[in-house]
Amino acid sequence: MNHDRLTPAMGFWRTWILPLVAVWLAVYIYNIPSPINPEPYSYPKPLPELVGPLTINSHLRNATRAFEGEIAGPESFAIGSDGVLYTGLADGRIVGFKGEQLWEVTRIGEFHPQCGTFEFEPICGRPKGMKINTADPSHPLIVVDSYKGLLQVDTKTGEIQVLVSSTTGVNGEAFTFLNALDISKDGIIYFTDSSKKWDRRNYRYEVIEVNRQGRLIQYNTVTKETKLLLDNLYLANGVALSSDESILVIAEMSACQLRRYFLKGPKSGQSEVITQNLPGYPDNIKLNSQGNFYLGLGSVRYKGVSRLGPFLDLIGPYPAIKRFLTKITPLRVFDVFMPKHSIILEIDTEGNIISSLHDYGANVIKASGEGFEFNNTLYIGSFWTPYIGVLNLTLVK
């Protein structure tokens, strides 16, 4: 019996039906509206190499995991004068911790059993950047919540005061994706709105699109005035003041670069890119005890990261491919393209990479969105992790 012989029905199917189905499917997909509208974007070349201060080490593997399983998504940290640390969680809570003790300080939004999920994030809130305002005698905790706005929290009572709501925004434009902040010694708050288009839970679209929808904003706690400092930023993420408060450093995550904004001197009010072609996508920035900055990388991109190269570098110049992929691919599927490698960089005020901390394979620290130094200890956070990384810095010197 000849199994290779086609019956008339099989021949008709292959000759007519399959091509018609393929054409119909192509037309159907073509007519699905794309959620994004990207422009061509090419990342700098060549890719960075992990040599010199970027040489792979195992420093982050010396970290321990605190409160594992008790929390989810501790992304950013603040420290009180009494040594209490604070962080915001995926379910909308702000917690305090010291030693082995962990407690709830307040809840930003409404409580619901599904707080922490994609659907309920805008309802429950998502506290991100935070810092104690030492210029205020009561030392309140200042927080940006991605959805609710710029907030002030009484850490003793849990009372929340809205300084600027996301609905109010700045210059008549609402806040969509508040992300990070820093506060000067005289109480001026600098914070970022990552996108005027996408909210936090849809950040993957913002990263893929590589648009310029981010902003840097200032709030004066004395005059209560809100001021737009910079517009047209690539996913404005972490922001940090230098030790002398003469400059701000801002992470432009989707473009893999750092920008410097001058607060004092002859360039006051101007900005410039100081670091391009980073070996990853910059997340939160925190000043360290050396006067440099710890910069967490949300994901990595470097020479040899994969056989084909970094995913976003490959598709960057091709808007049609981006539109097609986002039509047919659920958001979370894009996470499979994230290499398993956690890195925290140390960078000076000129944008030079001084050193780096690694967990190649992400064996201990799954992700490192922020490195916050206090008392010779580095606290490592990320919205990906169900724990706080704790690294004794004497182990890496």
Short mmCIF file of C-alpha atoms in Angstrom, two decimals:
data_model
loop_
_atom_site.label_atom_id
_atom_site.label_comp_id
_atom_site.label_asym_id
_atom_site.label_seq_id
_atom_site.Cartn_x
_atom_site.Cartn_y
_atom_site.Cartn_z
CA MET A 1 0.00 0.00 0.00
CA ASN A 2 1.40 3.43 -0.98
CA HIS A 3 0.98 5.77 2.00
CA ASP A 4 2.39 8.68 0.00
CA ARG A 5 -0.45 8.64 -2.48
CA LEU A 6 -2.93 11.49 -1.99
CA THR A 7 -6.65 10.86 -2.12
CA PRO A 8 -8.73 13.41 -4.07
CA ALA A 9 -10.07 14.80 -0.79
CA MET A 10 -6.56 15.24 0.64
CA GLY A 11 -5.36 16.87 -2.54
CA PHE A 12 -8.26 19.31 -2.52
CA TRP A 13 -7.55 20.15 1.11
CA ARG A 14 -3.88 20.87 0.52
CA THR A 15 -4.41 22.69 -2.77
CA TRP A 16 -7.33 24.90 -1.86
CA ILE A 17 -8.44 24.82 1.77
CA LEU A 18 -5.10 25.28 3.57
CA PRO A 19 -4.02 28.26 1.42
CA LEU A 20 -7.43 29.87 1.90
CA VAL A 21 -7.21 29.40 5.66
CA ALA A 22 -3.69 30.87 5.68
CA VAL A 23 -4.84 33.91 3.66
CA TRP A 24 -7.88 34.40 5.90
CA LEU A 25 -5.72 34.15 9.04
CA ALA A 26 -3.20 36.65 7.66
CA VAL A 27 -5.96 39.12 6.77
CA TYR A 28 -7.57 38.63 10.18
CA ILE A 29 -4.32 39.28 12.08
CA TYR A 30 -3.49 42.24 9.85
CA ASN A 31 -6.80 43.89 10.72
CA ILE A 32 -6.42 43.41 14.49
CA PRO A 33 -5.54 46.81 15.96
CA SER A 34 -2.07 46.84 17.49
CA PRO A 35 -1.89 48.09 21.09
CA ILE A 36 1.35 49.93 20.35
CA ASN A 37 2.47 52.49 17.78
CA PRO A 38 6.28 52.30 17.78
CA GLU A 39 8.84 54.20 15.76
CA PRO A 40 12.05 52.50 14.56
CA TYR A 41 14.64 52.47 17.33
CA SER A 42 18.20 51.16 17.15
CA TYR A 43 20.20 50.58 20.31
CA PRO A 44 23.86 51.64 20.30
CA LYS A 45 26.41 49.19 18.98
CA PRO A 46 28.50 47.27 19.73
CA LEU A 47 26.85 45.55 22.65
CA PRO A 48 28.62 46.09 25.98
CA GLU A 49 31.00 43.35 27.05
CA LEU A 50 31.24 42.02 30.58
CA VAL A 51 34.87 42.99 31.12
CA GLY A 52 36.67 45.39 33.46
CA PRO A 53 34.24 46.74 36.08
CA LEU A 54 31.49 44.63 34.44
CA THR A 55 33.32 41.32 34.83
CA ILE A 56 30.96 38.62 36.11
CA ASN A 57 31.32 37.80 39.81
CA SER A 58 29.20 35.99 42.38
CA HIS A 59 28.75 38.83 44.89
CA LEU A 60 24.94 38.80 44.82
CA ARG A 61 24.97 35.08 45.60
CA ASN A 62 26.28 36.01 49.06
CA ALA A 63 22.95 37.67 49.80
CA THR A 64 20.27 36.15 52.00
CA ARG A 65 16.51 36.30 51.49
CA ALA A 66 14.50 38.09 54.17
CA PHE A 67 10.76 37.59 54.74
CA GLU A 68 10.57 35.10 51.89
CA GLY A 69 6.97 34.12 51.19
CA GLU A 70 5.60 36.83 53.50
CA ILE A 71 5.77 39.64 50.94
CA ALA A 72 5.58 40.19 47.18
CA GLY A 73 7.29 42.80 45.06
CA PRO A 74 9.35 44.90 47.53
CA GLU A 75 10.75 47.24 44.90
CA SER A 76 12.05 50.36 46.64
CA PHE A 77 13.26 51.25 50.14
CA ALA A 78 13.46 54.16 52.56
CA ILE A 79 15.09 54.48 55.98
CA GLY A 80 13.85 56.29 59.07
CA SER A 81 16.01 58.01 61.69
CA ASP A 82 15.25 55.12 64.07
CA GLY A 83 16.69 52.54 61.68
CA VAL A 84 13.32 51.28 60.48
CA LEU A 85 13.23 50.43 56.79
CA TYR A 86 10.13 50.81 54.64
CA THR A 87 9.07 49.29 51.35
CA GLY A 88 5.96 49.05 49.19
CA LEU A 89 4.40 45.77 48.09
CA ALA A 90 2.50 44.48 45.09
CA ASP A 91 -0.76 44.25 47.06
CA GLY A 92 -0.80 47.98 47.83
CA ARG A 93 0.62 47.81 51.34
CA ILE A 94 3.54 49.74 52.80
CA VAL A 95 5.41 47.74 55.42
CA GLY A 96 8.12 48.54 57.92
CA PHE A 97 10.83 46.12 58.96
CA LYS A 98 13.76 46.02 61.34
CA GLY A 99 15.78 42.93 62.05
CA GLU A 100 13.40 39.98 61.84
CA GLN A 101 10.29 42.05 62.54
CA LEU A 102 7.89 43.01 59.74
CA TRP A 103 4.64 44.96 60.12
CA GLU A 104 2.04 46.78 58.04
CA VAL A 105 2.25 50.58 58.14
CA THR A 106 -0.68 51.37 55.87
CA ARG A 107 -2.56 50.29 52.78
CA ILE A 108 -2.65 52.69 49.83
CA GLY A 109 -5.89 51.62 48.17
CA GLU A 110 -8.87 49.41 48.84
CA PHE A 111 -8.47 45.91 50.23
CA HIS A 112 -9.55 43.01 48.08
CA PRO A 113 -8.57 39.31 48.24
CA GLN A 114 -7.13 39.70 44.74
CA CYS A 115 -4.90 42.65 45.54
CA GLY A 116 -1.60 42.11 43.79
CA THR A 117 -3.16 40.85 40.55
CA PHE A 118 -3.12 42.60 37.17
CA GLU A 119 -6.84 43.33 37.30
CA PHE A 120 -6.92 44.88 40.80
CA GLU A 121 -3.64 46.79 40.80
CA PRO A 122 -5.22 50.21 40.05
CA ILE A 123 -7.80 49.65 42.81
CA CYS A 124 -5.41 48.37 45.48
CA GLY A 125 -2.57 50.71 44.52
CA ARG A 126 1.09 50.10 43.82
CA PRO A 127 3.49 52.07 46.08
CA LYS A 128 6.85 52.55 44.35
CA GLY A 129 9.54 55.13 45.15
CA MET A 130 9.70 56.44 48.72
CA LYS A 131 11.85 58.46 51.11
CA ILE A 132 11.59 60.15 54.52
CA ASN A 133 11.25 63.93 54.25
CA THR A 134 13.77 65.10 56.83
CA ALA A 135 12.92 68.75 56.13
CA ASP A 136 9.56 68.21 57.83
CA PRO A 137 9.83 68.04 61.66
CA SER A 138 7.39 65.10 61.71
CA HIS A 139 9.59 63.17 59.25
CA PRO A 140 6.77 61.78 57.12
CA LEU A 141 7.31 59.10 54.51
CA ILE A 142 6.84 60.47 50.99
CA VAL A 143 5.63 57.90 48.47
CA VAL A 144 4.73 57.84 44.81
CA ASP A 145 2.00 55.34 44.06
CA SER A 146 1.81 54.42 40.39
CA TYR A 147 -1.93 55.05 40.32
CA LYS A 148 -2.88 57.28 43.26
CA GLY A 149 -0.30 60.07 43.06
CA LEU A 150 2.31 61.72 45.27
CA LEU A 151 1.46 60.85 48.88
CA GLN A 152 2.58 61.63 52.42
CA VAL A 153 2.35 58.86 55.01
CA ASP A 154 2.45 59.18 58.77
CA THR A 155 4.47 56.09 59.67
CA LYS A 156 3.07 56.04 63.23
CA THR A 157 -0.65 56.26 62.42
CA GLY A 158 -0.69 55.10 58.80
CA GLU A 159 -2.63 58.24 57.82
CA ILE A 160 -2.23 59.13 54.15
CA GLN A 161 -2.31 62.67 52.74
CA VAL A 162 -2.48 63.22 48.99
CA LEU A 163 0.01 65.91 47.96
CA VAL A 164 -0.73 65.68 44.23
CA SER A 165 -3.29 63.24 42.89
CA SER A 166 -2.68 61.41 39.64
CA THR A 167 -5.90 62.94 38.33
CA THR A 168 -4.55 66.45 38.93
CA GLY A 169 -1.12 65.69 37.48
CA VAL A 170 0.93 68.60 36.17
CA ASN A 171 0.17 71.28 33.55
CA GLY A 172 -3.27 69.83 33.02
CA GLU A 173 -1.97 66.34 32.18
CA ALA A 174 -2.76 63.49 34.57
CA PHE A 175 -0.11 61.16 35.93
CA THR A 176 -0.31 57.69 34.42
CA PHE A 177 2.66 55.70 35.76
CA LEU A 178 4.41 57.30 38.73
CA ASN A 179 7.61 55.45 39.50
CA ALA A 180 10.45 56.88 41.61
CA LEU A 181 11.43 59.87 43.73
CA ASP A 182 14.14 61.63 45.72
CA ILE A 183 13.91 64.52 48.18
CA SER A 184 16.36 67.35 48.78
CA LYS A 185 17.43 68.46 52.25
CA ASP A 186 15.10 71.47 51.97
CA GLY A 187 12.07 69.34 51.10
CA ILE A 188 11.91 69.60 47.31
CA ILE A 189 10.55 66.33 45.87
CA TYR A 190 11.69 65.12 42.46
CA PHE A 191 9.74 62.27 40.92
CA THR A 192 9.18 60.49 37.62
CA ASP A 193 6.11 59.68 35.58
CA SER A 194 7.26 56.86 33.33
CA SER A 195 4.60 57.22 30.65
CA LYS A 196 1.69 59.41 29.63
CA LYS A 197 0.29 56.44 27.69
CA TRP A 198 0.73 53.19 29.63
CA ASP A 199 0.08 52.48 33.29
CA ARG A 200 2.40 50.37 35.44
CA ARG A 201 0.75 47.02 34.83
CA ASN A 202 1.23 47.52 31.07
CA TYR A 203 4.89 48.48 31.39
CA ARG A 204 5.91 45.79 28.89
CA TYR A 205 4.18 47.74 26.12
CA GLU A 206 6.07 50.85 27.15
CA VAL A 207 9.40 48.99 27.05
CA ILE A 208 8.69 47.43 23.64
CA GLU A 209 7.35 50.61 22.10
CA VAL A 210 10.40 52.73 23.10
CA ASN A 211 8.52 56.01 22.92
CA ARG A 212 9.26 59.30 24.66
CA GLN A 213 6.32 59.67 27.03
CA GLY A 214 8.20 60.02 30.34
CA ARG A 215 8.50 63.10 32.57
CA LEU A 216 10.54 64.48 35.48
CA ILE A 217 8.48 66.53 37.92
CA GLN A 218 9.20 68.71 40.97
CA TYR A 219 6.97 69.33 43.98
CA ASN A 220 7.74 72.02 46.55
CA THR A 221 6.49 70.94 49.97
CA VAL A 222 6.53 74.56 51.22
CA THR A 223 4.75 76.36 48.37
CA LYS A 224 2.75 73.24 47.32
CA GLU A 225 3.63 73.98 43.69
CA THR A 226 4.11 71.26 41.08
CA LYS A 227 6.47 71.93 38.17
CA LEU A 228 7.40 69.98 35.05
CA LEU A 229 11.20 69.86 34.70
CA LEU A 230 11.72 67.49 31.76
CA ASP A 231 9.47 65.94 29.13
CA ASN A 232 9.98 63.48 26.27
CA LEU A 233 11.97 60.96 28.30
CA TYR A 234 12.30 57.27 27.44
CA LEU A 235 10.41 55.49 30.24
CA ALA A 236 11.63 57.76 33.04
CA ASN A 237 12.35 55.41 35.91
CA GLY A 238 14.77 55.83 38.83
CA VAL A 239 15.86 59.28 39.95
CA ALA A 240 18.49 60.29 42.51
CA LEU A 241 20.19 63.44 43.77
CA SER A 242 23.96 63.66 43.95
CA SER A 243 25.50 64.04 47.40
CA ASP A 244 25.89 67.82 46.94
CA GLU A 245 22.40 68.04 45.38
CA SER A 246 23.74 69.84 42.32
CA ILE A 247 22.41 67.26 39.86
CA LEU A 248 19.75 64.62 39.41
CA VAL A 249 20.45 61.35 37.61
CA ILE A 250 17.47 59.85 35.80
CA ALA A 251 17.21 56.35 34.35
CA GLU A 252 15.65 56.15 30.89
CA MET A 253 14.83 52.49 31.03
CA SER A 254 13.63 51.62 27.54
CA ALA A 255 16.61 53.39 25.91
CA CYS A 256 19.18 51.80 28.29
CA GLN A 257 20.67 55.16 29.20
CA LEU A 258 21.15 57.63 32.07
CA ARG A 259 20.47 61.35 31.91
CA ARG A 260 21.84 64.10 34.15
CA TYR A 261 19.74 67.15 35.05
CA PHE A 262 21.54 70.20 36.45
CA LEU A 263 19.98 71.88 39.48
CA LYS A 264 22.81 74.34 40.14
CA GLY A 265 25.58 76.12 38.25
CA PRO A 266 25.78 77.55 34.71
CA LYS A 267 23.87 74.58 33.22
CA SER A 268 21.00 74.82 35.71
CA GLY A 269 17.77 73.61 34.10
CA GLN A 270 19.59 71.75 31.33
CA SER A 271 20.04 68.01 30.87
CA GLU A 272 22.33 65.66 28.99
CA VAL A 273 22.76 61.93 28.45
CA ILE A 274 25.79 60.74 30.43
CA THR A 275 25.64 56.98 29.85
CA GLN A 276 24.37 55.08 26.83
CA ASN A 277 24.48 51.43 25.85
CA LEU A 278 24.12 50.10 29.38
CA PRO A 279 24.37 46.31 29.84
CA GLY A 280 20.71 46.25 30.85
CA TYR A 281 17.54 48.23 31.37
CA PRO A 282 18.10 50.71 34.24
CA ASP A 283 15.55 50.66 37.04
CA ASN A 284 15.96 52.38 40.42
CA ILE A 285 18.92 54.58 41.39
CA LYS A 286 20.11 55.16 44.95
CA LEU A 287 22.99 57.22 46.31
CA ASN A 288 25.55 55.11 48.17
CA SER A 289 28.05 55.87 50.93
CA GLN A 290 30.83 56.56 48.41
CA GLY A 291 28.94 59.38 46.70
CA ASN A 292 28.24 57.14 43.73
CA PHE A 293 24.96 55.48 42.75
CA TYR A 294 23.73 51.92 42.89
CA LEU A 295 21.73 51.22 39.75
CA GLY A 296 19.52 48.15 39.52
CA LEU A 297 18.97 46.58 36.11
CA GLY A 298 15.48 45.33 35.34
CA SER A 299 16.91 42.93 32.77
CA VAL A 300 20.22 42.56 30.93
CA ARG A 301 21.62 43.02 27.42
CA TYR A 302 25.27 42.41 26.57
CA LYS A 303 27.50 40.59 24.12
CA GLY A 304 26.90 36.85 24.42
CA VAL A 305 23.64 37.13 26.38
CA SER A 306 22.07 34.78 23.80
CA ARG A 307 22.90 33.26 20.43
CA LEU A 308 20.80 35.79 18.55
CA GLY A 309 21.39 38.75 20.80
CA PRO A 310 19.10 40.78 23.07
CA PHE A 311 15.45 40.47 22.02
CA LEU A 312 14.64 44.20 22.08
CA ASP A 313 17.83 45.04 20.17
CA LEU A 314 16.74 42.62 17.44
CA ILE A 315 13.21 43.94 16.98
CA GLY A 316 13.94 47.61 17.75
CA PRO A 317 14.37 48.84 14.15
CA TYR A 318 11.23 47.05 12.93
CA PRO A 319 7.93 48.62 14.06
CA ALA A 320 5.90 46.20 11.94
CA ILE A 321 7.35 43.22 13.81
CA LYS A 322 6.62 44.90 17.15
CA ARG A 323 3.03 45.60 16.13
CA PHE A 324 2.57 42.02 14.94
CA LEU A 325 4.06 40.44 18.06
CA THR A 326 1.96 42.53 20.44
CA LYS A 327 -1.18 41.60 18.48
CA ILE A 328 -0.75 37.87 18.94
CA THR A 329 1.30 37.54 22.14
CA PRO A 330 -0.04 37.83 25.71
CA LEU A 331 1.98 40.34 27.72
CA ARG A 332 3.52 37.83 30.13
CA VAL A 333 4.90 35.69 27.31
CA PHE A 334 7.51 38.38 26.64
CA ASP A 335 9.10 37.53 29.99
CA VAL A 336 10.58 34.35 28.47
CA PHE A 337 13.06 36.59 26.65
CA MET A 338 14.53 37.85 29.94
CA PRO A 339 17.94 36.26 30.60
CA LYS A 340 18.56 34.84 34.08
CA HIS A 341 21.20 37.25 35.28
CA SER A 342 20.86 39.82 38.07
CA ILE A 343 23.17 42.84 38.05
CA ILE A 344 23.52 45.96 40.20
CA LEU A 345 25.91 48.61 38.89
CA GLU A 346 27.84 51.27 40.78
CA ILE A 347 28.02 54.44 38.70
CA ASP A 348 29.61 57.84 39.39
CA THR A 349 28.11 61.28 38.68
CA GLU A 350 29.77 61.36 35.25
CA GLY A 351 28.05 58.13 34.25
CA ASN A 352 31.12 55.91 34.48
CA ILE A 353 30.63 52.32 35.64
CA ILE A 354 32.81 51.85 38.73
CA SER A 355 31.90 48.28 39.73
CA SER A 356 29.16 45.67 39.46
CA LEU A 357 27.51 42.97 41.54
CA HIS A 358 26.28 39.82 39.80
CA ASP A 359 24.23 36.69 40.22
CA TYR A 360 24.73 34.94 36.90
CA GLY A 361 21.90 32.45 36.57
CA ALA A 362 19.79 34.36 39.13
CA ASN A 363 20.23 31.54 41.62
CA VAL A 364 19.82 33.60 44.81
CA ILE A 365 18.63 37.01 43.62
CA LYS A 366 16.06 36.46 40.88
CA ALA A 367 15.90 40.14 39.97
CA SER A 368 17.56 43.32 41.20
CA GLY A 369 15.56 46.46 40.50
CA GLU A 370 17.11 48.42 43.37
CA GLY A 371 20.14 48.31 45.60
CA PHE A 372 19.64 50.41 48.75
CA GLU A 373 22.62 50.82 51.08
CA PHE A 374 22.24 51.29 54.83
CA ASN A 375 24.67 50.47 57.63
CA ASN A 376 27.06 48.60 55.33
CA THR A 377 24.22 46.40 54.11
CA LEU A 378 22.68 46.37 50.65
CA TYR A 379 18.94 45.78 50.52
CA ILE A 380 17.88 44.42 47.14
CA GLY A 381 14.36 44.75 45.83
CA SER A 382 12.35 43.99 42.72
CA PHE A 383 8.70 43.75 41.75
CA TRP A 384 9.51 40.19 40.65
CA THR A 385 10.60 38.81 44.01
CA PRO A 386 8.74 37.43 47.07
CA TYR A 387 11.59 38.42 49.40
CA ILE A 388 14.09 41.18 50.21
CA GLY A 389 17.69 40.47 49.30
CA VAL A 390 20.12 41.35 52.10
CA LEU A 391 23.83 41.56 51.29
CA ASN A 392 26.59 42.30 53.80
CA LEU A 393 28.83 44.63 51.80
CA THR A 394 31.94 43.59 53.74
CA LEU A 395 31.72 40.35 51.74
CA VAL A 396 32.32 42.17 48.45
CA LYS A 397 35.20 44.47 49.40
#
